């Protein structure tokens, strides 16, 4: 598929590596029924550009290109108190010479501490222009529009990016990722049987679904919910995949069965630690020296581990895990991650 008709900025000057994880796979197999488990590979989207990058970097390549094309001088976006998306959007804005403002949703009352470590530290280091804090459950689109309206009243040109950068334009980042992977797997002579990805605001999962359909890639995708179980998550992903497919002009209705997610790994709540997450973070750090974060990738990997132990993957099936980044929040949860 030709994506060159969509304006794009480049924030990563290379393809992110796809690597085998032999020591992790052996440790996982030892805990699976019969001592046999999948061969797990990893796509290192934690190595994407932008202070440090993650999956939002790919979406922002297309979103920032649109902001610049429209003549914006300020980007406005939103997220949770330790938002990776806010950090990476701010980093992209700095790089492009634009201002950046956030609306932070305090899902846990009183949880936003501007002096906190992790992403909050980076918000200040990168020089965020203004932060508006609103209570959990607020209409975030309306709150961002208020900020944008105030900017317009001052003669500025805001560009509003939805939470997680997950709209049709942002989803193109993961269509581009699907194409990158397709070429890499071909070059490596590697056939993957399943791919496991995180599923939150759904631009990553939905963009990959559209990108797989558009490029005729038939690797089954499993989204691990980071804040919702399948009954709530799958319709969101389907909607995002359809919006991306429409923007691409694929002329298809995304089949309902192209979207599969699993729940049960994000509880008790979005961003609140659980034991399986701590086990996953420690296991990957101690077998492959690859850090995962507590809010997203730790729970997503806990999903892969849980599915493997349930016998979801045939022994020796090749499973590709997408590392979506999120490393700064590790530092906001140090004590939890070192608990035995
Ligand atoms: C935002 C995020 C996700 C979830 O991706 P969505 O596109 O929002 O579904 C997963 N991992 C990390 C580290 C993230 O920051």
PDB file of C-alpha atoms in Angstrom, residues 29-310:
ATOM      1  CA  UNK A  29       8.120 -22.805  28.818  1.00  0.00           C
ATOM      2  CA  UNK A  30       9.279 -24.130  32.178  1.00  0.00           C
ATOM      3  CA  UNK A  31       6.093 -22.716  33.705  1.00  0.00           C
ATOM      4  CA  UNK A  32       3.740 -23.954  30.939  1.00  0.00           C
ATOM      5  CA  UNK A  33       1.836 -27.263  30.886  1.00  0.00           C
ATOM      6  CA  UNK A  34       4.224 -30.119  30.062  1.00  0.00           C
ATOM      7  CA  UNK A  35       7.177 -27.717  30.234  1.00  0.00           C
ATOM      8  CA  UNK A  36       6.636 -26.606  26.636  1.00  0.00           C
ATOM      9  CA  UNK A  37       5.766 -23.127  25.507  1.00  0.00           C
ATOM     10  CA  UNK A  38       5.963 -20.727  22.562  1.00  0.00           C
ATOM     11  CA  UNK A  39       9.062 -19.121  21.096  1.00  0.00           C
ATOM     12  CA  UNK A  40       8.584 -15.479  21.929  1.00  0.00           C
ATOM     13  CA  UNK A  41       9.965 -12.687  19.729  1.00  0.00           C
ATOM     14  CA  UNK A  42       9.791  -8.971  20.391  1.00  0.00           C
ATOM     15  CA  UNK A  43       9.375  -5.899  18.186  1.00  0.00           C
ATOM     16  CA  UNK A  44      11.222  -3.101  19.926  1.00  0.00           C
ATOM     17  CA  UNK A  45       8.906  -0.109  19.574  1.00  0.00           C
ATOM     18  CA  UNK A  46      10.372   1.023  22.884  1.00  0.00           C
ATOM     19  CA  UNK A  47      13.336   2.118  20.725  1.00  0.00           C
ATOM     20  CA  UNK A  48      11.301   4.594  18.687  1.00  0.00           C
ATOM     21  CA  UNK A  49      12.441   8.230  18.712  1.00  0.00           C
ATOM     22  CA  UNK A  50      11.346  11.117  21.001  1.00  0.00           C
ATOM     23  CA  UNK A  51      12.655  11.264  24.576  1.00  0.00           C
ATOM     24  CA  UNK A  52      12.319   8.140  24.961  1.00  0.00           C
ATOM     25  CA  UNK A  53       9.805   6.976  22.409  1.00  0.00           C
ATOM     26  CA  UNK A  54       7.014   4.472  22.326  1.00  0.00           C
ATOM     27  CA  UNK A  55       3.968   3.647  20.247  1.00  0.00           C
ATOM     28  CA  UNK A  56       2.749   7.265  20.345  1.00  0.00           C
ATOM     29  CA  UNK A  57       5.832   8.238  18.318  1.00  0.00           C
ATOM     30  CA  UNK A  58       4.464   6.423  15.264  1.00  0.00           C
ATOM     31  CA  UNK A  59       1.040   8.069  15.525  1.00  0.00           C
ATOM     32  CA  UNK A  60       2.589  11.502  16.012  1.00  0.00           C
ATOM     33  CA  UNK A  61       4.561  11.222  12.783  1.00  0.00           C
ATOM     34  CA  UNK A  62       1.253  11.620  10.960  1.00  0.00           C
ATOM     35  CA  UNK A  63      -0.558  13.825  13.500  1.00  0.00           C
ATOM     36  CA  UNK A  64       2.224  16.409  13.734  1.00  0.00           C
ATOM     37  CA  UNK A  65       2.551  16.487   9.949  1.00  0.00           C
ATOM     38  CA  UNK A  66      -1.142  17.380   9.799  1.00  0.00           C
ATOM     39  CA  UNK A  67      -0.747  20.021  12.550  1.00  0.00           C
ATOM     40  CA  UNK A  68       2.108  21.650  10.621  1.00  0.00           C
ATOM     41  CA  UNK A  69       0.187  21.487   7.335  1.00  0.00           C
ATOM     42  CA  UNK A  70      -2.681  23.344   9.023  1.00  0.00           C
ATOM     43  CA  UNK A  71      -0.338  26.037  10.337  1.00  0.00           C
ATOM     44  CA  UNK A  72      -0.782  25.196  14.030  1.00  0.00           C
ATOM     45  CA  UNK A  73       1.453  26.887  16.599  1.00  0.00           C
ATOM     46  CA  UNK A  74       0.261  24.909  19.633  1.00  0.00           C
ATOM     47  CA  UNK A  75      -0.821  21.323  20.194  1.00  0.00           C
ATOM     48  CA  UNK A  76      -3.336  20.433  22.878  1.00  0.00           C
ATOM     49  CA  UNK A  77      -3.727  16.864  24.095  1.00  0.00           C
ATOM     50  CA  UNK A  78      -4.865  14.900  27.135  1.00  0.00           C
ATOM     51  CA  UNK A  79      -4.025  11.887  29.258  1.00  0.00           C
ATOM     52  CA  UNK A  80      -3.703  10.353  32.718  1.00  0.00           C
ATOM     53  CA  UNK A  81      -1.247  11.811  35.280  1.00  0.00           C
ATOM     54  CA  UNK A  82       1.650   9.546  34.146  1.00  0.00           C
ATOM     55  CA  UNK A  83       0.761   9.819  30.450  1.00  0.00           C
ATOM     56  CA  UNK A  84       3.335   8.567  27.951  1.00  0.00           C
ATOM     57  CA  UNK A  85       1.215  10.030  25.199  1.00  0.00           C
ATOM     58  CA  UNK A  86       1.445  13.520  26.734  1.00  0.00           C
ATOM     59  CA  UNK A  87       5.224  13.233  27.133  1.00  0.00           C
ATOM     60  CA  UNK A  88       5.815  12.092  23.559  1.00  0.00           C
ATOM     61  CA  UNK A  89       3.426  14.700  22.129  1.00  0.00           C
ATOM     62  CA  UNK A  90       5.290  17.384  24.060  1.00  0.00           C
ATOM     63  CA  UNK A  91       8.623  16.044  22.794  1.00  0.00           C
ATOM     64  CA  UNK A  92       7.360  16.134  19.190  1.00  0.00           C
ATOM     65  CA  UNK A  93       6.063  19.695  19.713  1.00  0.00           C
ATOM     66  CA  UNK A  94       9.448  20.809  21.084  1.00  0.00           C
ATOM     67  CA  UNK A  95      11.188  19.274  18.088  1.00  0.00           C
ATOM     68  CA  UNK A  96       8.833  21.065  15.686  1.00  0.00           C
ATOM     69  CA  UNK A  97       9.067  24.409  17.500  1.00  0.00           C
ATOM     70  CA  UNK A  98       5.420  24.350  18.643  1.00  0.00           C
ATOM     71  CA  UNK A  99       3.929  24.990  22.093  1.00  0.00           C
ATOM     72  CA  UNK A 100       2.105  22.211  23.925  1.00  0.00           C
ATOM     73  CA  UNK A 101      -0.663  22.165  26.552  1.00  0.00           C
ATOM     74  CA  UNK A 102      -2.211  19.206  28.395  1.00  0.00           C
ATOM     75  CA  UNK A 103      -5.515  18.414  30.015  1.00  0.00           C
ATOM     76  CA  UNK A 104      -4.802  15.775  32.681  1.00  0.00           C
ATOM     77  CA  UNK A 105      -7.617  13.504  33.848  1.00  0.00           C
ATOM     78  CA  UNK A 106      -7.288  12.618  37.515  1.00  0.00           C
ATOM     79  CA  UNK A 107      -8.972   9.194  37.434  1.00  0.00           C
ATOM     80  CA  UNK A 108      -7.785   8.707  41.011  1.00  0.00           C
ATOM     81  CA  UNK A 109      -8.618  11.967  42.887  1.00  0.00           C
ATOM     82  CA  UNK A 110      -5.533  13.896  44.000  1.00  0.00           C
ATOM     83  CA  UNK A 111      -3.192  11.630  42.027  1.00  0.00           C
ATOM     84  CA  UNK A 112      -1.632  14.290  39.799  1.00  0.00           C
ATOM     85  CA  UNK A 113       1.484  15.623  41.453  1.00  0.00           C
ATOM     86  CA  UNK A 114       3.415  17.962  39.175  1.00  0.00           C
ATOM     87  CA  UNK A 115       6.529  17.272  41.275  1.00  0.00           C
ATOM     88  CA  UNK A 116       6.247  13.490  40.718  1.00  0.00           C
ATOM     89  CA  UNK A 117       8.945  11.447  39.023  1.00  0.00           C
ATOM     90  CA  UNK A 118       8.671   9.605  35.710  1.00  0.00           C
ATOM     91  CA  UNK A 119       6.649  11.332  33.011  1.00  0.00           C
ATOM     92  CA  UNK A 120       5.637  14.224  35.286  1.00  0.00           C
ATOM     93  CA  UNK A 121       9.291  15.135  35.719  1.00  0.00           C
ATOM     94  CA  UNK A 122       9.692  15.004  31.945  1.00  0.00           C
ATOM     95  CA  UNK A 123       6.684  17.270  31.383  1.00  0.00           C
ATOM     96  CA  UNK A 124       8.543  19.961  33.311  1.00  0.00           C
ATOM     97  CA  UNK A 125      11.970  19.209  31.862  1.00  0.00           C
ATOM     98  CA  UNK A 126      10.613  19.473  28.296  1.00  0.00           C
ATOM     99  CA  UNK A 127       8.806  22.688  29.184  1.00  0.00           C
ATOM    100  CA  UNK A 128       5.063  22.072  28.917  1.00  0.00           C
ATOM    101  CA  UNK A 129       3.307  25.430  28.471  1.00  0.00           C
ATOM    102  CA  UNK A 130       0.250  24.773  30.657  1.00  0.00           C
ATOM    103  CA  UNK A 131      -1.490  21.864  32.376  1.00  0.00           C
ATOM    104  CA  UNK A 132      -5.209  21.838  33.222  1.00  0.00           C
ATOM    105  CA  UNK A 133      -6.259  19.133  35.687  1.00  0.00           C
ATOM    106  CA  UNK A 134      -9.851  17.844  35.509  1.00  0.00           C
ATOM    107  CA  UNK A 135     -11.665  15.175  37.548  1.00  0.00           C
ATOM    108  CA  UNK A 136     -12.017  11.562  36.345  1.00  0.00           C
ATOM    109  CA  UNK A 137     -14.983  11.026  34.034  1.00  0.00           C
ATOM    110  CA  UNK A 138     -14.776  14.541  32.526  1.00  0.00           C
ATOM    111  CA  UNK A 139     -15.576  14.959  28.845  1.00  0.00           C
ATOM    112  CA  UNK A 140     -11.984  15.227  27.669  1.00  0.00           C
ATOM    113  CA  UNK A 141     -12.825  16.368  24.142  1.00  0.00           C
ATOM    114  CA  UNK A 142     -14.874  19.248  25.584  1.00  0.00           C
ATOM    115  CA  UNK A 143     -12.130  20.140  28.075  1.00  0.00           C
ATOM    116  CA  UNK A 144      -9.512  20.239  25.310  1.00  0.00           C
ATOM    117  CA  UNK A 145     -11.831  22.356  23.171  1.00  0.00           C
ATOM    118  CA  UNK A 146     -12.030  24.912  26.008  1.00  0.00           C
ATOM    119  CA  UNK A 147      -8.244  25.173  26.027  1.00  0.00           C
ATOM    120  CA  UNK A 148      -8.227  25.477  22.232  1.00  0.00           C
ATOM    121  CA  UNK A 149     -10.929  28.184  22.293  1.00  0.00           C
ATOM    122  CA  UNK A 150      -8.930  30.218  24.811  1.00  0.00           C
ATOM    123  CA  UNK A 151      -5.886  29.968  22.534  1.00  0.00           C
ATOM    124  CA  UNK A 152      -7.894  31.067  19.492  1.00  0.00           C
ATOM    125  CA  UNK A 153      -9.145  34.073  21.491  1.00  0.00           C
ATOM    126  CA  UNK A 154      -5.480  35.054  21.951  1.00  0.00           C
ATOM    127  CA  UNK A 155      -4.838  34.785  18.220  1.00  0.00           C
ATOM    128  CA  UNK A 156      -3.062  31.420  18.437  1.00  0.00           C
ATOM    129  CA  UNK A 157      -3.607  28.368  16.218  1.00  0.00           C
ATOM    130  CA  UNK A 158      -4.218  25.216  18.276  1.00  0.00           C
ATOM    131  CA  UNK A 159      -4.329  21.645  16.959  1.00  0.00           C
ATOM    132  CA  UNK A 160      -6.147  19.195  19.206  1.00  0.00           C
ATOM    133  CA  UNK A 161      -4.885  15.603  19.425  1.00  0.00           C
ATOM    134  CA  UNK A 162      -7.305  13.113  21.038  1.00  0.00           C
ATOM    135  CA  UNK A 163      -6.256  10.890  23.955  1.00  0.00           C
ATOM    136  CA  UNK A 164      -3.586   8.403  22.920  1.00  0.00           C
ATOM    137  CA  UNK A 165      -3.431  10.000  19.453  1.00  0.00           C
ATOM    138  CA  UNK A 166      -6.052   7.445  18.436  1.00  0.00           C
ATOM    139  CA  UNK A 167      -8.003   8.748  15.495  1.00  0.00           C
ATOM    140  CA  UNK A 168      -7.789   7.775  11.820  1.00  0.00           C
ATOM    141  CA  UNK A 169      -4.691   9.904  11.142  1.00  0.00           C
ATOM    142  CA  UNK A 170      -2.854   8.598  14.229  1.00  0.00           C
ATOM    143  CA  UNK A 171      -3.759   5.015  13.319  1.00  0.00           C
ATOM    144  CA  UNK A 172      -1.751   5.412  10.102  1.00  0.00           C
ATOM    145  CA  UNK A 173       1.347   5.092  12.274  1.00  0.00           C
ATOM    146  CA  UNK A 174       0.503   1.464  12.892  1.00  0.00           C
ATOM    147  CA  UNK A 175      -0.371   0.857   9.258  1.00  0.00           C
ATOM    148  CA  UNK A 176       3.187   2.004   8.544  1.00  0.00           C
ATOM    149  CA  UNK A 177       4.381  -0.334  11.305  1.00  0.00           C
ATOM    150  CA  UNK A 178       2.536  -3.274   9.695  1.00  0.00           C
ATOM    151  CA  UNK A 179       4.340  -2.546   6.418  1.00  0.00           C
ATOM    152  CA  UNK A 180       7.698  -2.214   8.152  1.00  0.00           C
ATOM    153  CA  UNK A 181       7.165  -5.563   9.895  1.00  0.00           C
ATOM    154  CA  UNK A 182       6.019  -7.310   6.752  1.00  0.00           C
ATOM    155  CA  UNK A 183       9.288  -6.401   5.013  1.00  0.00           C
ATOM    156  CA  UNK A 184      11.409  -7.268   8.070  1.00  0.00           C
ATOM    157  CA  UNK A 185       9.818 -10.691   8.496  1.00  0.00           C
ATOM    158  CA  UNK A 186      10.327 -11.373   4.803  1.00  0.00           C
ATOM    159  CA  UNK A 187      13.981 -10.338   5.024  1.00  0.00           C
ATOM    160  CA  UNK A 188      14.484 -12.495   8.124  1.00  0.00           C
ATOM    161  CA  UNK A 189      12.635 -15.462   6.640  1.00  0.00           C
ATOM    162  CA  UNK A 190      10.565 -15.518   9.803  1.00  0.00           C
ATOM    163  CA  UNK A 191       6.991 -16.792   9.994  1.00  0.00           C
ATOM    164  CA  UNK A 192       5.047 -15.570  13.000  1.00  0.00           C
ATOM    165  CA  UNK A 193       2.000 -17.521  14.246  1.00  0.00           C
ATOM    166  CA  UNK A 194       0.493 -14.949  16.640  1.00  0.00           C
ATOM    167  CA  UNK A 195       1.099 -11.327  17.535  1.00  0.00           C
ATOM    168  CA  UNK A 196       0.288  -9.892  20.977  1.00  0.00           C
ATOM    169  CA  UNK A 197      -0.262  -6.132  21.308  1.00  0.00           C
ATOM    170  CA  UNK A 198      -1.619  -3.733  23.904  1.00  0.00           C
ATOM    171  CA  UNK A 199      -5.130  -2.395  23.484  1.00  0.00           C
ATOM    172  CA  UNK A 200      -5.953   0.893  25.216  1.00  0.00           C
ATOM    173  CA  UNK A 201      -7.165   3.955  23.319  1.00  0.00           C
ATOM    174  CA  UNK A 202      -6.959   1.487  20.403  1.00  0.00           C
ATOM    175  CA  UNK A 203      -4.901   3.338  17.778  1.00  0.00           C
ATOM    176  CA  UNK A 204      -2.185   0.701  17.950  1.00  0.00           C
ATOM    177  CA  UNK A 205      -4.437  -2.350  17.807  1.00  0.00           C
ATOM    178  CA  UNK A 206      -6.920  -0.755  15.359  1.00  0.00           C
ATOM    179  CA  UNK A 207      -4.155   0.627  13.130  1.00  0.00           C
ATOM    180  CA  UNK A 208      -2.545  -2.815  12.934  1.00  0.00           C
ATOM    181  CA  UNK A 209      -5.883  -4.476  12.119  1.00  0.00           C
ATOM    182  CA  UNK A 210      -6.368  -2.041   9.208  1.00  0.00           C
ATOM    183  CA  UNK A 211      -2.725  -2.370   8.161  1.00  0.00           C
ATOM    184  CA  UNK A 212      -2.891  -6.178   8.223  1.00  0.00           C
ATOM    185  CA  UNK A 213      -6.068  -6.192   6.115  1.00  0.00           C
ATOM    186  CA  UNK A 214      -4.693  -3.631   3.665  1.00  0.00           C
ATOM    187  CA  UNK A 215      -1.446  -5.538   3.235  1.00  0.00           C
ATOM    188  CA  UNK A 216      -2.940  -9.036   3.318  1.00  0.00           C
ATOM    189  CA  UNK A 217      -0.987 -10.028   6.412  1.00  0.00           C
ATOM    190  CA  UNK A 218      -2.804 -12.931   8.037  1.00  0.00           C
ATOM    191  CA  UNK A 219      -1.031 -13.199  11.400  1.00  0.00           C
ATOM    192  CA  UNK A 220      -3.746 -13.453  14.099  1.00  0.00           C
ATOM    193  CA  UNK A 221      -3.579 -10.417  16.381  1.00  0.00           C
ATOM    194  CA  UNK A 222      -4.482 -10.589  20.060  1.00  0.00           C
ATOM    195  CA  UNK A 223      -4.997  -7.325  21.911  1.00  0.00           C
ATOM    196  CA  UNK A 224      -4.484  -7.392  25.664  1.00  0.00           C
ATOM    197  CA  UNK A 225      -6.812  -4.834  27.256  1.00  0.00           C
ATOM    198  CA  UNK A 226      -5.096  -2.361  29.591  1.00  0.00           C
ATOM    199  CA  UNK A 227      -8.302  -0.761  30.840  1.00  0.00           C
ATOM    200  CA  UNK A 228     -11.280  -2.732  29.477  1.00  0.00           C
ATOM    201  CA  UNK A 229     -12.472  -6.296  28.982  1.00  0.00           C
ATOM    202  CA  UNK A 230     -13.406  -7.445  25.444  1.00  0.00           C
ATOM    203  CA  UNK A 231     -17.101  -6.483  25.532  1.00  0.00           C
ATOM    204  CA  UNK A 232     -16.079  -2.835  25.941  1.00  0.00           C
ATOM    205  CA  UNK A 233     -12.706  -2.862  24.180  1.00  0.00           C
ATOM    206  CA  UNK A 234     -13.459  -4.691  20.930  1.00  0.00           C
ATOM    207  CA  UNK A 235     -16.101  -2.230  19.656  1.00  0.00           C
ATOM    208  CA  UNK A 236     -13.601   0.625  20.192  1.00  0.00           C
ATOM    209  CA  UNK A 237     -10.903  -1.191  18.248  1.00  0.00           C
ATOM    210  CA  UNK A 238     -13.335  -2.097  15.465  1.00  0.00           C
ATOM    211  CA  UNK A 239     -14.374   1.554  15.153  1.00  0.00           C
ATOM    212  CA  UNK A 240     -10.757   2.712  15.006  1.00  0.00           C
ATOM    213  CA  UNK A 241      -9.820   0.018  12.457  1.00  0.00           C
ATOM    214  CA  UNK A 242     -12.785   1.029  10.268  1.00  0.00           C
ATOM    215  CA  UNK A 243     -11.864   4.734  10.468  1.00  0.00           C
ATOM    216  CA  UNK A 244      -8.301   3.937   9.409  1.00  0.00           C
ATOM    217  CA  UNK A 245      -9.495   1.600   6.609  1.00  0.00           C
ATOM    218  CA  UNK A 246     -11.789   4.381   5.346  1.00  0.00           C
ATOM    219  CA  UNK A 247      -8.988   6.964   5.404  1.00  0.00           C
ATOM    220  CA  UNK A 248      -6.838   4.502   3.434  1.00  0.00           C
ATOM    221  CA  UNK A 249      -9.674   4.056   0.937  1.00  0.00           C
ATOM    222  CA  UNK A 250      -9.651   0.272   1.332  1.00  0.00           C
ATOM    223  CA  UNK A 251     -13.367   0.110   0.514  1.00  0.00           C
ATOM    224  CA  UNK A 252     -14.001  -2.680   3.023  1.00  0.00           C
ATOM    225  CA  UNK A 253     -16.063  -3.281   6.115  1.00  0.00           C
ATOM    226  CA  UNK A 254     -13.639  -4.486   8.772  1.00  0.00           C
ATOM    227  CA  UNK A 255     -14.896  -7.935   9.788  1.00  0.00           C
ATOM    228  CA  UNK A 256     -15.892  -8.210  13.437  1.00  0.00           C
ATOM    229  CA  UNK A 257     -13.776 -11.359  13.781  1.00  0.00           C
ATOM    230  CA  UNK A 258     -10.620  -9.432  12.771  1.00  0.00           C
ATOM    231  CA  UNK A 259     -10.736  -7.835  16.232  1.00  0.00           C
ATOM    232  CA  UNK A 260      -9.906 -10.047  19.167  1.00  0.00           C
ATOM    233  CA  UNK A 261      -8.916  -8.938  22.639  1.00  0.00           C
ATOM    234  CA  UNK A 262      -8.507 -10.546  26.031  1.00  0.00           C
ATOM    235  CA  UNK A 263      -9.356  -9.110  29.422  1.00  0.00           C
ATOM    236  CA  UNK A 264      -8.551 -10.034  32.971  1.00  0.00           C
ATOM    237  CA  UNK A 265      -5.006  -8.713  33.072  1.00  0.00           C
ATOM    238  CA  UNK A 266      -5.560  -4.997  33.768  1.00  0.00           C
ATOM    239  CA  UNK A 267      -7.506  -5.341  36.987  1.00  0.00           C
ATOM    240  CA  UNK A 268      -7.986  -4.015  39.621  1.00  0.00           C
ATOM    241  CA  UNK A 269      -7.894  -0.779  37.621  1.00  0.00           C
ATOM    242  CA  UNK A 270      -6.082   0.994  34.801  1.00  0.00           C
ATOM    243  CA  UNK A 271      -2.543   1.880  35.961  1.00  0.00           C
ATOM    244  CA  UNK A 272      -2.945   0.108  39.336  1.00  0.00           C
ATOM    245  CA  UNK A 273      -0.355  -2.670  39.796  1.00  0.00           C
ATOM    246  CA  UNK A 274      -1.175  -6.383  40.114  1.00  0.00           C
ATOM    247  CA  UNK A 275       1.001  -9.392  40.896  1.00  0.00           C
ATOM    248  CA  UNK A 276       1.093 -10.831  37.384  1.00  0.00           C
ATOM    249  CA  UNK A 277       2.398  -7.462  36.092  1.00  0.00           C
ATOM    250  CA  UNK A 278       5.225  -7.459  38.663  1.00  0.00           C
ATOM    251  CA  UNK A 279       6.115 -11.051  37.722  1.00  0.00           C
ATOM    252  CA  UNK A 280       6.185 -10.157  33.994  1.00  0.00           C
ATOM    253  CA  UNK A 281       8.358  -7.056  34.513  1.00  0.00           C
ATOM    254  CA  UNK A 282      10.849  -8.966  36.680  1.00  0.00           C
ATOM    255  CA  UNK A 283      10.903 -11.984  34.350  1.00  0.00           C
ATOM    256  CA  UNK A 284      11.742  -9.991  31.212  1.00  0.00           C
ATOM    257  CA  UNK A 285      14.289  -7.814  33.029  1.00  0.00           C
ATOM    258  CA  UNK A 286      16.042 -10.858  34.491  1.00  0.00           C
ATOM    259  CA  UNK A 287      16.070 -13.042  31.360  1.00  0.00           C
ATOM    260  CA  UNK A 288      16.533 -10.550  28.508  1.00  0.00           C
ATOM    261  CA  UNK A 289      17.485  -7.267  30.235  1.00  0.00           C
ATOM    262  CA  UNK A 290      14.525  -5.560  28.583  1.00  0.00           C
ATOM    263  CA  UNK A 291      12.523  -3.244  30.853  1.00  0.00           C
ATOM    264  CA  UNK A 292       8.726  -3.173  30.730  1.00  0.00           C
ATOM    265  CA  UNK A 293       6.536  -0.504  32.329  1.00  0.00           C
ATOM    266  CA  UNK A 294       3.967  -1.092  35.098  1.00  0.00           C
ATOM    267  CA  UNK A 295       0.942   0.587  33.444  1.00  0.00           C
ATOM    268  CA  UNK A 296       0.967  -0.963  29.963  1.00  0.00           C
ATOM    269  CA  UNK A 297       3.638  -3.361  28.773  1.00  0.00           C
ATOM    270  CA  UNK A 298       3.968  -5.171  32.130  1.00  0.00           C
ATOM    271  CA  UNK A 299       0.270  -6.043  32.027  1.00  0.00           C
ATOM    272  CA  UNK A 300       0.364  -6.812  28.294  1.00  0.00           C
ATOM    273  CA  UNK A 301       3.253  -9.238  28.822  1.00  0.00           C
ATOM    274  CA  UNK A 302       1.386 -10.711  31.794  1.00  0.00           C
ATOM    275  CA  UNK A 303      -1.378 -11.373  29.235  1.00  0.00           C
ATOM    276  CA  UNK A 304       1.021 -13.197  26.900  1.00  0.00           C
ATOM    277  CA  UNK A 305       2.372 -15.248  29.816  1.00  0.00           C
ATOM    278  CA  UNK A 306      -1.152 -16.062  31.030  1.00  0.00           C
ATOM    279  CA  UNK A 307      -2.286 -17.140  27.557  1.00  0.00           C
ATOM    280  CA  UNK A 308       0.807 -19.338  27.144  1.00  0.00           C
ATOM    281  CA  UNK A 309       0.176 -21.028  30.503  1.00  0.00           C
ATOM    282  CA  UNK A 310      -3.430 -21.677  29.496  1.00  0.00           C
TER     283      UNK A 310
END
